[in-house]
Amino acid sequence: IEALRTATVNPASLIGEAATNGSVAAHKRADLVLLGGDPTVEIGNVRRIEGVVAGGTWYGPVALSELLAGRR
């Protein structure tokens, strides 16, 4: 859990954006990563990315592959 806080809540607090970023809650930005496993059980699950919501757009596995390959 501390590793997840270090990558999410802590940076948002550090730059003064904890009110709008860093965690999932009402009235916060909805950019997030959907994982295929619980990272609090196994930290390696952070590599099991199933999809991403960024700027209000959903990117599933195919779209992510295209983005990473520079085709999108």
Short mmCIF file of N, CA, C and O in Angstrom, two decimals:
data_model
loop_
_atom_site.label_atom_id
_atom_site.label_comp_id
_atom_site.label_asym_id
_atom_site.label_seq_id
_atom_site.Cartn_x
_atom_site.Cartn_y
_atom_site.Cartn_z
N ILE A 1 0.83 -1.19 0.00
CA ILE A 1 0.00 0.00 0.00
C ILE A 1 0.87 1.25 0.00
O ILE A 1 0.55 2.23 -0.67
N GLU A 2 1.98 1.21 0.71
CA GLU A 2 2.88 2.38 0.73
C GLU A 2 3.44 2.68 -0.65
O GLU A 2 3.59 3.84 -1.02
N ALA A 3 3.75 1.64 -1.42
CA ALA A 3 4.26 1.85 -2.79
C ALA A 3 3.20 2.54 -3.64
O ALA A 3 3.52 3.43 -4.44
N LEU A 4 1.95 2.16 -3.48
CA LEU A 4 0.86 2.79 -4.25
C LEU A 4 0.67 4.24 -3.83
O LEU A 4 0.47 5.12 -4.67
N ARG A 5 0.73 4.50 -2.53
CA ARG A 5 0.62 5.89 -2.05
C ARG A 5 1.77 6.74 -2.58
O ARG A 5 1.59 7.91 -2.92
N THR A 6 2.95 6.16 -2.65
CA THR A 6 4.13 6.88 -3.14
C THR A 6 3.95 7.30 -4.59
O THR A 6 4.49 8.31 -5.03
N ALA A 7 3.18 6.53 -5.35
CA ALA A 7 2.97 6.83 -6.77
C ALA A 7 1.70 7.62 -7.05
O ALA A 7 1.51 8.09 -8.17
N THR A 8 0.85 7.81 -6.05
CA THR A 8 -0.45 8.44 -6.32
C THR A 8 -0.74 9.61 -5.37
O THR A 8 -0.64 10.76 -5.75
N VAL A 9 -1.09 9.30 -4.15
CA VAL A 9 -1.51 10.31 -3.18
C VAL A 9 -0.37 11.26 -2.82
O VAL A 9 -0.56 12.48 -2.79
N ASN A 10 0.80 10.72 -2.55
CA ASN A 10 1.92 11.57 -2.11
C ASN A 10 2.32 12.63 -3.15
O ASN A 10 2.48 13.80 -2.79
N PRO A 11 2.49 12.28 -4.43
CA PRO A 11 2.84 13.32 -5.41
C PRO A 11 1.76 14.40 -5.54
O PRO A 11 2.08 15.58 -5.65
N ALA A 12 0.49 13.98 -5.50
CA ALA A 12 -0.60 14.96 -5.60
C ALA A 12 -0.54 15.93 -4.42
O ALA A 12 -0.71 17.14 -4.60
N SER A 13 -0.26 15.42 -3.24
CA SER A 13 -0.13 16.28 -2.06
C SER A 13 1.07 17.20 -2.19
O SER A 13 0.99 18.40 -1.88
N LEU A 14 2.17 16.67 -2.66
CA LEU A 14 3.41 17.44 -2.78
C LEU A 14 3.25 18.65 -3.70
O LEU A 14 3.77 19.73 -3.40
N ILE A 15 2.50 18.48 -4.78
CA ILE A 15 2.34 19.60 -5.72
C ILE A 15 1.04 20.38 -5.49
O ILE A 15 0.64 21.20 -6.30
N GLY A 16 0.38 20.11 -4.36
CA GLY A 16 -0.80 20.88 -4.00
C GLY A 16 -2.05 20.55 -4.78
O GLY A 16 -2.94 21.40 -4.92
N GLU A 17 -2.16 19.32 -5.29
CA GLU A 17 -3.32 18.94 -6.08
C GLU A 17 -4.12 17.79 -5.46
O GLU A 17 -4.89 17.12 -6.15
N ALA A 18 -3.98 17.58 -4.17
CA ALA A 18 -4.67 16.46 -3.51
C ALA A 18 -6.19 16.61 -3.58
O ALA A 18 -6.91 15.61 -3.54
N ALA A 19 -6.69 17.82 -3.72
CA ALA A 19 -8.15 18.02 -3.80
C ALA A 19 -8.72 17.51 -5.11
O ALA A 19 -9.92 17.19 -5.18
N THR A 20 -7.90 17.41 -6.16
CA THR A 20 -8.40 17.00 -7.48
C THR A 20 -7.71 15.77 -8.06
O THR A 20 -8.18 15.23 -9.05
N ASN A 21 -6.62 15.34 -7.48
CA ASN A 21 -5.83 14.23 -8.04
C ASN A 21 -5.31 13.32 -6.94
O ASN A 21 -5.32 13.65 -5.77
N GLY A 22 -4.81 12.15 -7.34
CA GLY A 22 -4.10 11.28 -6.43
C GLY A 22 -4.90 10.14 -5.85
O GLY A 22 -4.33 9.20 -5.29
N SER A 23 -6.21 10.21 -5.95
CA SER A 23 -7.06 9.13 -5.46
C SER A 23 -8.38 9.18 -6.21
O SER A 23 -8.68 10.14 -6.92
N VAL A 24 -9.17 8.13 -6.05
CA VAL A 24 -10.46 8.05 -6.73
C VAL A 24 -11.54 8.51 -5.74
O VAL A 24 -11.72 7.91 -4.69
N ALA A 25 -12.22 9.58 -6.10
CA ALA A 25 -13.30 10.12 -5.26
C ALA A 25 -14.14 11.08 -6.10
O ALA A 25 -13.69 11.54 -7.16
N ALA A 26 -15.32 11.37 -5.61
CA ALA A 26 -16.21 12.32 -6.30
C ALA A 26 -15.51 13.66 -6.47
O ALA A 26 -14.79 14.11 -5.57
N HIS A 27 -15.68 14.26 -7.63
CA HIS A 27 -15.15 15.58 -7.97
C HIS A 27 -13.64 15.60 -8.19
O HIS A 27 -13.04 16.67 -8.20
N LYS A 28 -13.04 14.43 -8.35
CA LYS A 28 -11.61 14.38 -8.69
C LYS A 28 -11.47 13.94 -10.14
O LYS A 28 -12.38 13.36 -10.72
N ARG A 29 -10.30 14.23 -10.73
CA ARG A 29 -10.03 13.78 -12.10
C ARG A 29 -10.15 12.28 -12.16
O ARG A 29 -9.75 11.59 -11.23
N ALA A 30 -10.66 11.79 -13.25
CA ALA A 30 -10.91 10.36 -13.37
C ALA A 30 -9.86 9.65 -14.21
O ALA A 30 -10.15 8.66 -14.87
N ASP A 31 -8.63 10.13 -14.21
CA ASP A 31 -7.56 9.41 -14.89
C ASP A 31 -7.13 8.27 -13.98
O ASP A 31 -6.79 8.49 -12.82
N LEU A 32 -7.19 7.05 -14.51
CA LEU A 32 -6.82 5.91 -13.67
C LEU A 32 -6.39 4.72 -14.52
O LEU A 32 -6.61 4.70 -15.73
N VAL A 33 -5.79 3.76 -13.87
CA VAL A 33 -5.33 2.53 -14.51
C VAL A 33 -6.12 1.37 -13.91
O VAL A 33 -6.21 1.24 -12.69
N LEU A 34 -6.72 0.53 -14.77
CA LEU A 34 -7.43 -0.66 -14.32
C LEU A 34 -6.46 -1.84 -14.40
O LEU A 34 -5.93 -2.13 -15.47
N LEU A 35 -6.24 -2.48 -13.27
CA LEU A 35 -5.29 -3.58 -13.20
C LEU A 35 -6.01 -4.92 -13.20
O LEU A 35 -7.14 -5.03 -12.75
N GLY A 36 -5.31 -5.94 -13.67
CA GLY A 36 -5.86 -7.29 -13.71
C GLY A 36 -5.62 -8.08 -12.45
O GLY A 36 -5.83 -9.29 -12.41
N GLY A 37 -5.19 -7.44 -11.40
CA GLY A 37 -4.95 -8.09 -10.12
C GLY A 37 -4.78 -7.04 -9.03
O GLY A 37 -4.52 -5.88 -9.32
N ASP A 38 -4.91 -7.46 -7.82
CA ASP A 38 -4.84 -6.57 -6.67
C ASP A 38 -3.38 -6.27 -6.30
O ASP A 38 -2.66 -7.15 -5.85
N PRO A 39 -2.94 -5.03 -6.47
CA PRO A 39 -1.55 -4.70 -6.16
C PRO A 39 -1.25 -4.67 -4.66
O PRO A 39 -0.09 -4.68 -4.27
N THR A 40 -2.29 -4.67 -3.83
CA THR A 40 -2.04 -4.74 -2.38
C THR A 40 -1.74 -6.16 -1.94
O THR A 40 -1.23 -6.38 -0.85
N VAL A 41 -2.07 -7.12 -2.79
CA VAL A 41 -1.76 -8.53 -2.52
C VAL A 41 -0.41 -8.89 -3.12
O VAL A 41 0.41 -9.56 -2.49
N GLU A 42 -0.16 -8.42 -4.35
CA GLU A 42 1.09 -8.69 -5.07
C GLU A 42 1.45 -7.45 -5.86
O GLU A 42 0.74 -7.09 -6.81
N ILE A 43 2.51 -6.76 -5.49
CA ILE A 43 2.88 -5.50 -6.14
C ILE A 43 3.15 -5.68 -7.63
O ILE A 43 2.95 -4.77 -8.42
N GLY A 44 3.54 -6.87 -8.05
CA GLY A 44 3.76 -7.15 -9.47
C GLY A 44 2.50 -6.98 -10.32
O GLY A 44 2.59 -6.85 -11.53
N ASN A 45 1.33 -6.98 -9.67
CA ASN A 45 0.08 -6.78 -10.41
C ASN A 45 -0.02 -5.40 -11.04
O ASN A 45 -0.85 -5.19 -11.92
N VAL A 46 0.83 -4.47 -10.64
CA VAL A 46 0.81 -3.15 -11.29
C VAL A 46 1.22 -3.27 -12.76
O VAL A 46 0.95 -2.37 -13.54
N ARG A 47 1.82 -4.36 -13.14
CA ARG A 47 2.21 -4.59 -14.54
C ARG A 47 1.08 -5.22 -15.35
O ARG A 47 1.19 -5.32 -16.56
N ARG A 48 0.01 -5.64 -14.70
CA ARG A 48 -1.12 -6.30 -15.38
C ARG A 48 -2.17 -5.25 -15.75
O ARG A 48 -3.29 -5.27 -15.26
N ILE A 49 -1.82 -4.36 -16.65
CA ILE A 49 -2.70 -3.26 -17.03
C ILE A 49 -3.75 -3.76 -18.03
O ILE A 49 -3.42 -4.25 -19.10
N GLU A 50 -5.01 -3.63 -17.63
CA GLU A 50 -6.13 -4.05 -18.48
C GLU A 50 -6.69 -2.88 -19.28
O GLU A 50 -7.30 -3.07 -20.32
N GLY A 51 -6.52 -1.68 -18.77
CA GLY A 51 -7.03 -0.51 -19.45
C GLY A 51 -6.68 0.75 -18.70
O GLY A 51 -6.21 0.71 -17.57
N VAL A 52 -6.91 1.88 -19.36
CA VAL A 52 -6.59 3.19 -18.79
C VAL A 52 -7.72 4.15 -19.14
O VAL A 52 -8.23 4.12 -20.26
N VAL A 53 -8.10 4.98 -18.19
CA VAL A 53 -8.98 6.11 -18.47
C VAL A 53 -8.11 7.35 -18.35
O VAL A 53 -7.49 7.58 -17.31
N ALA A 54 -8.00 8.10 -19.43
CA ALA A 54 -7.19 9.32 -19.45
C ALA A 54 -7.96 10.41 -20.18
O ALA A 54 -8.42 10.19 -21.31
N GLY A 55 -8.13 11.54 -19.53
CA GLY A 55 -8.86 12.64 -20.16
C GLY A 55 -10.28 12.28 -20.52
O GLY A 55 -10.82 12.77 -21.50
N GLY A 56 -10.87 11.36 -19.75
CA GLY A 56 -12.25 10.96 -20.00
C GLY A 56 -12.42 9.92 -21.09
O GLY A 56 -13.53 9.57 -21.45
N THR A 57 -11.32 9.41 -21.63
CA THR A 57 -11.36 8.40 -22.69
C THR A 57 -10.85 7.06 -22.18
O THR A 57 -9.83 7.00 -21.50
N TRP A 58 -11.58 5.98 -22.51
CA TRP A 58 -11.19 4.62 -22.13
C TRP A 58 -10.26 4.06 -23.20
O TRP A 58 -10.54 4.14 -24.40
N TYR A 59 -9.14 3.51 -22.76
CA TYR A 59 -8.19 2.83 -23.64
C TYR A 59 -8.07 1.39 -23.15
O TYR A 59 -7.50 1.13 -22.10
N GLY A 60 -8.65 0.47 -23.92
CA GLY A 60 -8.56 -0.94 -23.60
C GLY A 60 -7.27 -1.54 -24.11
O GLY A 60 -6.38 -0.83 -24.61
N PRO A 61 -7.11 -2.85 -24.00
CA PRO A 61 -5.86 -3.50 -24.38
C PRO A 61 -5.42 -3.22 -25.82
O PRO A 61 -4.24 -2.97 -26.07
N VAL A 62 -6.35 -3.25 -26.79
CA VAL A 62 -5.98 -3.01 -28.19
C VAL A 62 -5.50 -1.57 -28.38
O VAL A 62 -4.46 -1.32 -28.98
N ALA A 63 -6.26 -0.62 -27.84
CA ALA A 63 -5.87 0.79 -27.97
C ALA A 63 -4.54 1.06 -27.29
O ALA A 63 -3.70 1.80 -27.82
N LEU A 64 -4.30 0.44 -26.13
CA LEU A 64 -3.02 0.62 -25.45
C LEU A 64 -1.86 0.08 -26.27
O LEU A 64 -0.81 0.71 -26.38
N SER A 65 -2.06 -1.08 -26.88
CA SER A 65 -1.02 -1.66 -27.73
C SER A 65 -0.72 -0.75 -28.91
O SER A 65 0.44 -0.54 -29.25
N GLU A 66 -1.76 -0.18 -29.51
CA GLU A 66 -1.57 0.74 -30.63
C GLU A 66 -0.83 2.00 -30.19
O GLU A 66 0.05 2.49 -30.87
N LEU A 67 -1.21 2.54 -29.03
CA LEU A 67 -0.53 3.73 -28.52
C LEU A 67 0.95 3.45 -28.27
O LEU A 67 1.81 4.26 -28.62
N LEU A 68 1.22 2.33 -27.65
CA LEU A 68 2.62 1.99 -27.34
C LEU A 68 3.44 1.72 -28.59
O LEU A 68 4.63 1.97 -28.62
N ALA A 69 2.77 1.26 -29.65
CA ALA A 69 3.46 1.00 -30.91
C ALA A 69 3.53 2.26 -31.78
O ALA A 69 4.09 2.22 -32.87
N GLY A 70 2.94 3.35 -31.32
CA GLY A 70 2.96 4.61 -32.08
C GLY A 70 2.00 4.64 -33.24
O GLY A 70 2.16 5.45 -34.15
N ARG A 71 1.00 3.78 -33.23
CA ARG A 71 0.05 3.73 -34.34
C ARG A 71 -1.22 4.51 -34.04
O ARG A 71 -2.16 4.46 -34.81
N ARG A 72 -1.27 5.21 -32.94
CA ARG A 72 -2.49 5.91 -32.59
C ARG A 72 -2.18 7.30 -32.15
O ARG A 72 -1.24 7.62 -31.57
#
